[in-house]
PDB file of C-alpha atoms in Angstrom:
ATOM      1  CA  MET A   1      14.576   8.918 -33.277  1.00  0.00           C
ATOM      2  CA  ILE A   2      12.949  11.650 -31.228  1.00  0.00           C
ATOM      3  CA  THR A   3      13.720  11.623 -27.524  1.00  0.00           C
ATOM      4  CA  PRO A   4      11.423  12.796 -24.734  1.00  0.00           C
ATOM      5  CA  PHE A   5      12.079  16.115 -23.077  1.00  0.00           C
ATOM      6  CA  ARG A   6      12.986  15.728 -19.398  1.00  0.00           C
ATOM      7  CA  ARG A   7      12.766  18.108 -16.441  1.00  0.00           C
ATOM      8  CA  ASN A   8      15.165  17.916 -13.499  1.00  0.00           C
ATOM      9  CA  TRP A   9      13.872  18.651 -10.002  1.00  0.00           C
ATOM     10  CA  SER A  10      13.536  16.874  -6.662  1.00  0.00           C
ATOM     11  CA  PRO A  11      10.586  16.837  -4.227  1.00  0.00           C
ATOM     12  CA  LYS A  12      12.988  15.808  -1.466  1.00  0.00           C
ATOM     13  CA  GLU A  13      15.063  18.933  -1.991  1.00  0.00           C
ATOM     14  CA  LEU A  14      11.952  21.077  -2.319  1.00  0.00           C
ATOM     15  CA  PHE A  15      10.471  19.988   1.010  1.00  0.00           C
ATOM     16  CA  ASN A  16      13.667  19.464   3.005  1.00  0.00           C
ATOM     17  CA  THR A  17      13.141  22.487   5.287  1.00  0.00           C
ATOM     18  CA  LEU A  18       9.531  21.656   6.224  1.00  0.00           C
ATOM     19  CA  THR A  19       8.281  19.558   9.149  1.00  0.00           C
ATOM     20  CA  PRO A  20       4.809  18.215  10.055  1.00  0.00           C
ATOM     21  CA  ALA A  21       4.757  20.385  13.177  1.00  0.00           C
ATOM     22  CA  MET A  22       4.594  23.444  10.926  1.00  0.00           C
ATOM     23  CA  PHE A  23       1.221  22.337   9.513  1.00  0.00           C
ATOM     24  CA  ALA A  24      -0.630  20.967  12.528  1.00  0.00           C
ATOM     25  CA  ALA A  25      -4.392  21.512  12.370  1.00  0.00           C
ATOM     26  CA  GLU A  26      -7.663  20.387  13.918  1.00  0.00           C
ATOM     27  CA  PRO A  27      -8.834  16.862  12.957  1.00  0.00           C
ATOM     28  CA  PRO A  28     -11.513  18.040  10.469  1.00  0.00           C
ATOM     29  CA  ALA A  29      -8.935  20.084   8.567  1.00  0.00           C
ATOM     30  CA  VAL A  30      -6.459  17.203   8.551  1.00  0.00           C
ATOM     31  CA  ARG A  31      -9.180  14.861   7.290  1.00  0.00           C
ATOM     32  CA  ALA A  32     -10.098  17.276   4.502  1.00  0.00           C
ATOM     33  CA  ARG A  33      -6.457  17.428   3.436  1.00  0.00           C
ATOM     34  CA  TRP A  34      -6.286  13.641   3.402  1.00  0.00           C
ATOM     35  CA  ASP A  35      -9.488  13.315   1.377  1.00  0.00           C
ATOM     36  CA  LYS A  36      -8.052  15.667  -1.225  1.00  0.00           C
ATOM     37  CA  LEU A  37      -4.504  14.285  -1.396  1.00  0.00           C
ATOM     38  CA  TRP A  38      -5.013  10.523  -1.181  1.00  0.00           C
ATOM     39  CA  PRO A  39      -6.628  10.154  -4.655  1.00  0.00           C
ATOM     40  CA  ASP A  40      -3.894  12.312  -6.174  1.00  0.00           C
ATOM     41  CA  LEU A  41      -1.285  10.043  -4.623  1.00  0.00           C
ATOM     42  CA  TYR A  42      -2.762   6.721  -5.659  1.00  0.00           C
ATOM     43  CA  THR A  43      -3.515   7.770  -9.227  1.00  0.00           C
ATOM     44  CA  GLU A  44       0.096   8.870  -9.687  1.00  0.00           C
ATOM     45  CA  TYR A  45       1.292   5.632  -8.090  1.00  0.00           C
ATOM     46  CA  ASP A  46      -0.866   3.611 -10.492  1.00  0.00           C
ATOM     47  CA  ALA A  47       1.337   4.663 -13.427  1.00  0.00           C
ATOM     48  CA  ARG A  48       3.536   1.638 -12.706  1.00  0.00           C
ATOM     49  CA  TYR A  49       0.600  -0.694 -13.241  1.00  0.00           C
ATOM     50  CA  LEU A  50      -0.382   0.940 -16.501  1.00  0.00           C
ATOM     51  CA  LYS A  51       3.140   0.505 -17.846  1.00  0.00           C
ATOM     52  CA  GLN A  52       3.162  -3.139 -16.738  1.00  0.00           C
ATOM     53  CA  GLU A  53      -0.155  -3.709 -18.510  1.00  0.00           C
ATOM     54  CA  LEU A  54       1.064  -2.109 -21.734  1.00  0.00           C
ATOM     55  CA  VAL A  55       4.223  -4.222 -21.702  1.00  0.00           C
ATOM     56  CA  ALA A  56       2.208  -7.395 -21.063  1.00  0.00           C
ATOM     57  CA  ARG A  57      -0.062  -6.564 -24.021  1.00  0.00           C
ATOM     58  CA  ASN A  58       2.887  -5.692 -26.301  1.00  0.00           C
ATOM     59  CA  LEU A  59       1.462  -2.212 -26.827  1.00  0.00           C
ATOM     60  CA  ILE A  60       4.793  -0.383 -26.627  1.00  0.00           C
ATOM     61  CA  ALA A  61       5.993  -1.189 -30.119  1.00  0.00           C
ATOM     62  CA  SER A  62       8.330   1.616 -31.202  1.00  0.00           C
ATOM     63  CA  ASP A  63      11.607   2.903 -29.829  1.00  0.00           C
ATOM     64  CA  GLU A  64      10.017   6.347 -29.486  1.00  0.00           C
ATOM     65  CA  ALA A  65       7.189   5.032 -27.323  1.00  0.00           C
ATOM     66  CA  ALA A  66       9.581   2.947 -25.238  1.00  0.00           C
ATOM     67  CA  ALA A  67      11.710   6.029 -24.559  1.00  0.00           C
ATOM     68  CA  PHE A  68       8.584   7.992 -23.684  1.00  0.00           C
ATOM     69  CA  PHE A  69       7.317   5.462 -21.163  1.00  0.00           C
ATOM     70  CA  ASN A  70      10.717   5.007 -19.541  1.00  0.00           C
ATOM     71  CA  ALA A  71      11.022   8.753 -18.913  1.00  0.00           C
ATOM     72  CA  TRP A  72       7.360   9.089 -17.965  1.00  0.00           C
ATOM     73  CA  ALA A  73       7.553   6.281 -15.397  1.00  0.00           C
ATOM     74  CA  ILE A  74      10.486   7.957 -13.652  1.00  0.00           C
ATOM     75  CA  ASP A  75       8.548  11.221 -13.426  1.00  0.00           C
ATOM     76  CA  GLU A  76       5.452   9.478 -12.067  1.00  0.00           C
ATOM     77  CA  GLU A  77       7.578   7.905  -9.336  1.00  0.00           C
ATOM     78  CA  ARG A  78       8.832  11.403  -8.536  1.00  0.00           C
ATOM     79  CA  HIS A  79       5.242  12.593  -8.206  1.00  0.00           C
ATOM     80  CA  THR A  80       4.420   9.623  -5.983  1.00  0.00           C
ATOM     81  CA  ASP A  81       7.350  10.428  -3.708  1.00  0.00           C
ATOM     82  CA  GLY A  82       6.288  14.071  -3.611  1.00  0.00           C
ATOM     83  CA  PHE A  83       2.668  13.387  -2.743  1.00  0.00           C
ATOM     84  CA  ILE A  84       3.788  11.024   0.015  1.00  0.00           C
ATOM     85  CA  ARG A  85       5.894  13.818   1.478  1.00  0.00           C
ATOM     86  CA  VAL A  86       3.051  16.336   1.214  1.00  0.00           C
ATOM     87  CA  ILE A  87       0.718  13.940   3.035  1.00  0.00           C
ATOM     88  CA  GLU A  88       3.346  13.313   5.699  1.00  0.00           C
ATOM     89  CA  LEU A  89       3.624  17.068   6.237  1.00  0.00           C
ATOM     90  CA  VAL A  90      -0.026  18.084   6.299  1.00  0.00           C
ATOM     91  CA  ALA A  91      -2.241  14.999   6.759  1.00  0.00           C
ATOM     92  CA  ASN A  92      -0.655  13.028   9.587  1.00  0.00           C
ATOM     93  CA  ARG A  93       0.327   9.842   7.723  1.00  0.00           C
ATOM     94  CA  SER A  94       3.713   8.084   7.577  1.00  0.00           C
ATOM     95  CA  GLU A  95       5.471   6.993   4.412  1.00  0.00           C
ATOM     96  CA  ARG A  96       5.469   3.382   5.557  1.00  0.00           C
ATOM     97  CA  THR A  97       1.717   3.398   6.158  1.00  0.00           C
ATOM     98  CA  LEU A  98       1.050   5.083   2.845  1.00  0.00           C
ATOM     99  CA  ARG A  99       3.164   2.663   0.827  1.00  0.00           C
ATOM    100  CA  GLU A 100       1.550  -0.328   2.533  1.00  0.00           C
ATOM    101  CA  ARG A 101      -1.869   1.058   1.696  1.00  0.00           C
ATOM    102  CA  LEU A 102      -0.851   1.743  -1.901  1.00  0.00           C
ATOM    103  CA  GLU A 103       0.517  -1.764  -2.393  1.00  0.00           C
ATOM    104  CA  ALA A 104      -2.670  -3.324  -1.008  1.00  0.00           C
ATOM    105  CA  ARG A 105      -4.918  -1.774  -3.654  1.00  0.00           C
ATOM    106  CA  SER A 106      -6.298  -3.820  -6.570  1.00  0.00           C
ATOM    107  CA  HIS A 107      -6.003  -2.965 -10.265  1.00  0.00           C
ATOM    108  CA  ASP A 108      -8.422  -4.001 -12.984  1.00  0.00           C
ATOM    109  CA  PHE A 109      -7.810  -3.024 -16.611  1.00  0.00           C
ATOM    110  CA  GLY A 110     -10.889  -4.860 -17.841  1.00  0.00           C
ATOM    111  CA  PRO A 111     -13.086  -1.729 -17.860  1.00  0.00           C
ATOM    112  CA  ILE A 112     -10.694   0.115 -20.210  1.00  0.00           C
ATOM    113  CA  VAL A 113      -9.481  -2.758 -22.393  1.00  0.00           C
ATOM    114  CA  GLU A 114     -11.402  -1.427 -25.410  1.00  0.00           C
ATOM    115  CA  HIS A 115      -9.154   1.663 -25.309  1.00  0.00           C
ATOM    116  CA  LEU A 116      -5.936  -0.390 -25.304  1.00  0.00           C
ATOM    117  CA  LYS A 117      -5.968  -1.317 -28.987  1.00  0.00           C
ATOM    118  CA  ASP A 118      -2.509  -0.431 -30.230  1.00  0.00           C
ATOM    119  CA  GLU A 119       0.390   1.922 -29.568  1.00  0.00           C
ATOM    120  CA  PHE A 120      -1.255   4.765 -31.466  1.00  0.00           C
ATOM    121  CA  SER A 121      -4.493   4.698 -29.458  1.00  0.00           C
ATOM    122  CA  VAL A 122      -2.518   4.406 -26.224  1.00  0.00           C
ATOM    123  CA  MET A 123      -0.362   7.429 -27.056  1.00  0.00           C
ATOM    124  CA  VAL A 124      -3.465   9.481 -27.918  1.00  0.00           C
ATOM    125  CA  MET A 125      -5.026   8.474 -24.604  1.00  0.00           C
ATOM    126  CA  ILE A 126      -1.877   9.410 -22.675  1.00  0.00           C
ATOM    127  CA  ALA A 127      -1.544  12.768 -24.442  1.00  0.00           C
ATOM    128  CA  PHE A 128      -5.144  13.597 -23.528  1.00  0.00           C
ATOM    129  CA  ASP A 129      -4.977  12.177 -20.015  1.00  0.00           C
ATOM    130  CA  GLU A 130      -1.866  14.154 -19.115  1.00  0.00           C
ATOM    131  CA  MET A 131      -3.447  17.319 -20.517  1.00  0.00           C
ATOM    132  CA  CYS A 132      -6.509  16.731 -18.327  1.00  0.00           C
ATOM    133  CA  THR A 133      -4.346  16.178 -15.260  1.00  0.00           C
ATOM    134  CA  CYS A 134      -2.299  19.288 -16.007  1.00  0.00           C
ATOM    135  CA  ARG A 135      -5.461  21.398 -16.029  1.00  0.00           C
ATOM    136  CA  ALA A 136      -6.978  19.639 -13.035  1.00  0.00           C
ATOM    137  CA  TYR A 137      -3.898  20.301 -10.916  1.00  0.00           C
ATOM    138  CA  ALA A 138      -3.892  23.929 -12.046  1.00  0.00           C
ATOM    139  CA  ALA A 139      -7.442  24.245 -10.696  1.00  0.00           C
ATOM    140  CA  GLU A 140      -6.229  23.053  -7.277  1.00  0.00           C
ATOM    141  CA  LYS A 141      -3.978  26.046  -6.607  1.00  0.00           C
ATOM    142  CA  PRO A 142      -6.294  27.444  -3.883  1.00  0.00           C
ATOM    143  CA  PHE A 143      -5.967  24.208  -1.890  1.00  0.00           C
ATOM    144  CA  TYR A 144      -2.176  24.326  -1.892  1.00  0.00           C
ATOM    145  CA  ASP A 145      -2.043  28.057  -1.242  1.00  0.00           C
ATOM    146  CA  ALA A 146      -4.278  27.529   1.807  1.00  0.00           C
ATOM    147  CA  LEU A 147      -1.696  25.189   3.366  1.00  0.00           C
ATOM    148  CA  GLY A 148       0.240  28.285   4.359  1.00  0.00           C
ATOM    149  CA  ASN A 149       3.659  27.875   2.798  1.00  0.00           C
ATOM    150  CA  THR A 150       4.808  28.913  -0.659  1.00  0.00           C
ATOM    151  CA  THR A 151       6.751  25.670  -1.048  1.00  0.00           C
ATOM    152  CA  PHE A 152       3.485  23.872  -1.803  1.00  0.00           C
ATOM    153  CA  HIS A 153       2.774  26.362  -4.576  1.00  0.00           C
ATOM    154  CA  HIS A 154       6.203  25.650  -6.054  1.00  0.00           C
ATOM    155  CA  TRP A 155       5.538  21.909  -5.758  1.00  0.00           C
ATOM    156  CA  LEU A 156       2.297  22.232  -7.673  1.00  0.00           C
ATOM    157  CA  ARG A 157       3.930  24.274 -10.410  1.00  0.00           C
ATOM    158  CA  GLN A 158       6.577  21.595 -10.877  1.00  0.00           C
ATOM    159  CA  VAL A 159       3.982  18.825 -11.136  1.00  0.00           C
ATOM    160  CA  ILE A 160       1.862  20.822 -13.583  1.00  0.00           C
ATOM    161  CA  ALA A 161       4.923  21.452 -15.743  1.00  0.00           C
ATOM    162  CA  ASP A 162       5.756  17.740 -15.729  1.00  0.00           C
ATOM    163  CA  GLU A 163       2.229  16.832 -16.829  1.00  0.00           C
ATOM    164  CA  ALA A 164       2.364  19.356 -19.662  1.00  0.00           C
ATOM    165  CA  VAL A 165       5.695  17.908 -20.804  1.00  0.00           C
ATOM    166  CA  HIS A 166       4.278  14.373 -20.685  1.00  0.00           C
ATOM    167  CA  SER A 167       1.392  15.390 -22.910  1.00  0.00           C
ATOM    168  CA  MET A 168       3.697  17.047 -25.435  1.00  0.00           C
ATOM    169  CA  ASN A 169       6.142  14.126 -25.384  1.00  0.00           C
ATOM    170  CA  ALA A 170       3.254  11.778 -26.197  1.00  0.00           C
ATOM    171  CA  VAL A 171       2.105  14.163 -28.927  1.00  0.00           C
ATOM    172  CA  ASN A 172       5.592  14.084 -30.422  1.00  0.00           C
ATOM    173  CA  VAL A 173       5.499  10.293 -30.629  1.00  0.00           C
ATOM    174  CA  ILE A 174       2.165  10.532 -32.457  1.00  0.00           C
ATOM    175  CA  ARG A 175       3.431  13.182 -34.864  1.00  0.00           C
ATOM    176  CA  SER A 176       6.648  11.277 -35.498  1.00  0.00           C
ATOM    177  CA  ARG A 177       5.226   7.784 -35.941  1.00  0.00           C
ATOM    178  CA  TYR A 178       1.572   8.160 -36.886  1.00  0.00           C
ATOM    179  CA  ARG A 179       1.056  11.184 -39.149  1.00  0.00           C
ATOM    180  CA  ASP A 180      -1.163   9.048 -41.387  1.00  0.00           C
ATOM    181  CA  ARG A 181      -3.572   8.333 -38.516  1.00  0.00           C
ATOM    182  CA  ILE A 182      -4.023  11.819 -37.087  1.00  0.00           C
ATOM    183  CA  GLY A 183      -7.485  11.967 -38.623  1.00  0.00           C
ATOM    184  CA  GLN A 184      -8.561   9.301 -36.123  1.00  0.00           C
ATOM    185  CA  VAL A 185      -7.586  11.288 -33.034  1.00  0.00           C
ATOM    186  CA  GLY A 186     -10.899  13.140 -32.630  1.00  0.00           C
ATOM    187  CA  THR A 187     -12.914   9.926 -32.597  1.00  0.00           C
ATOM    188  CA  ILE A 188     -10.587   8.322 -30.057  1.00  0.00           C
ATOM    189  CA  LEU A 189     -10.873  11.331 -27.741  1.00  0.00           C
ATOM    190  CA  ASP A 190     -14.662  11.429 -28.073  1.00  0.00           C
ATOM    191  CA  ASN A 191     -14.819   7.750 -27.132  1.00  0.00           C
ATOM    192  CA  LEU A 192     -12.618   8.353 -24.089  1.00  0.00           C
ATOM    193  CA  ILE A 193     -14.785  11.241 -22.889  1.00  0.00           C
ATOM    194  CA  ARG A 194     -17.971   9.204 -23.323  1.00  0.00           C
ATOM    195  CA  ALA A 195     -16.434   6.267 -21.485  1.00  0.00           C
ATOM    196  CA  ALA A 196     -15.423   8.490 -18.569  1.00  0.00           C
ATOM    197  CA  ASP A 197     -19.085   9.180 -17.814  1.00  0.00           C
ATOM    198  CA  ASN A 198     -19.717   5.555 -16.869  1.00  0.00           C
ATOM    199  CA  LEU A 199     -16.371   4.279 -15.627  1.00  0.00           C
ATOM    200  CA  CYS A 200     -15.536   3.615 -12.010  1.00  0.00           C
ATOM    201  CA  TYR A 201     -11.805   4.113 -11.541  1.00  0.00           C
ATOM    202  CA  SER A 202     -10.084   0.763 -11.006  1.00  0.00           C
ATOM    203  CA  GLY A 203      -6.404   1.580 -10.560  1.00  0.00           C
ATOM    204  CA  THR A 204      -5.530   2.114 -14.230  1.00  0.00           C
ATOM    205  CA  PHE A 205      -3.864   5.560 -13.992  1.00  0.00           C
ATOM    206  CA  VAL A 206      -5.755   6.788 -17.056  1.00  0.00           C
ATOM    207  CA  LEU A 207      -9.408   7.876 -17.062  1.00  0.00           C
ATOM    208  CA  ASP A 208      -9.248   8.916 -13.427  1.00  0.00           C
ATOM    209  CA  TYR A 209     -11.697  11.756 -14.026  1.00  0.00           C
ATOM    210  CA  PHE A 210     -13.531  11.765 -10.718  1.00  0.00           C
ATOM    211  CA  GLY A 211     -14.140  14.769  -8.526  1.00  0.00           C
ATOM    212  CA  ALA A 212     -15.725  18.115  -9.295  1.00  0.00           C
ATOM    213  CA  VAL A 213     -12.585  19.510 -10.919  1.00  0.00           C
ATOM    214  CA  TYR A 214     -12.975  17.123 -13.874  1.00  0.00           C
ATOM    215  CA  SER A 215     -15.880  19.012 -15.387  1.00  0.00           C
ATOM    216  CA  LYS A 216     -17.256  18.546 -18.883  1.00  0.00           C
ATOM    217  CA  GLU A 217     -15.669  21.889 -19.696  1.00  0.00           C
ATOM    218  CA  LEU A 218     -12.228  20.729 -18.545  1.00  0.00           C
ATOM    219  CA  LEU A 219     -12.484  17.556 -20.632  1.00  0.00           C
ATOM    220  CA  ALA A 220     -13.646  19.493 -23.688  1.00  0.00           C
ATOM    221  CA  ASP A 221     -10.879  22.074 -23.314  1.00  0.00           C
ATOM    222  CA  SER A 222      -8.302  19.305 -22.888  1.00  0.00           C
ATOM    223  CA  ARG A 223      -9.616  17.581 -26.009  1.00  0.00           C
ATOM    224  CA  LEU A 224      -9.278  20.791 -28.002  1.00  0.00           C
ATOM    225  CA  ALA A 225      -5.757  21.478 -26.702  1.00  0.00           C
ATOM    226  CA  THR A 226      -4.639  17.924 -27.493  1.00  0.00           C
ATOM    227  CA  MET A 227      -6.079  18.117 -30.996  1.00  0.00           C
ATOM    228  CA  ARG A 228      -4.337  21.433 -31.636  1.00  0.00           C
ATOM    229  CA  ASN A 229      -0.991  20.145 -30.405  1.00  0.00           C
ATOM    230  CA  ILE A 230      -1.164  16.994 -32.534  1.00  0.00           C
ATOM    231  CA  ALA A 231      -2.073  19.035 -35.609  1.00  0.00           C
ATOM    232  CA  LYS A 232       1.085  21.162 -35.345  1.00  0.00           C
ATOM    233  CA  PRO A 233       4.085  20.213 -37.473  1.00  0.00           C
ATOM    234  CA  LEU A 234       6.799  18.223 -35.740  1.00  0.00           C
ATOM    235  CA  ILE A 235      10.024  20.182 -35.255  1.00  0.00           C
ATOM    236  CA  VAL A 236      12.990  17.935 -34.472  1.00  0.00           C
TER     237      VAL A 236
END
C-alpha cells in the first residue's frame, strides 16, 4: 500500500516570537486584514466537515484513501491553528472568539452531492481542489509580505507546500487504485469547473473558489497541472 508523504512543521513554533503589538494598525487596515484572512481560516477549518461527510457516505473505501484523509485532516488542523494565530497577530481577534465563530457556522453538502459519487471522483476533486488552493495562496504573497515581517512569508510557503503535497498524495491514490479510470478525469474536472460558476460556498471545504484570485485562468491551469500529474507513471 502506498502511504501519503508528510511534512513536519509547526505554526506555533514559527510564530512564537511575534506579538499583536508588533502589527498594530489603523482600523481600516485591520478590517482589510480580517476580510482577507477570515475566509482562508474557515475554509481550512471546514476540512473536518468534509471528512465527516465522506465517512457518513462510505466514500472512503480503500486503505490508501483512508491513510490519505487521516494525514490530510491533521495538516488541515495545522493550517486552522496557523490562520487563527495570524489573525490574532494582525487582525485583533482572540482564539476563543474565532473558534466560537467557526463552530457556529452551518454546513450544507446538498449543493455538491452530485460530485460525491464514489472514492475515485472524490480523490479527483481533492487533487484538483488542493492544486487550486496551492496556486491561490501563491498569488497572495503580496498580502503577507505587506504585513511587515518575513515570518508571514515563511508561513505562506509552508502552507503552499502542504497543499502541493496534498494534491500529489491524492494523485498517488488515483494512480495506485484507479489506473483504469484515468480517462474519466478530464470530464470530472470540467464538471467541477462548470459547477463552481454557480455554487455559493456552503461550508464544504471543496469548491471554495470565491474571490478574484480564483480566476478562470487559475482554474484552467490547475486542471492542466492535475491532469499532467495523474498521467505520470506511479513510482513507489
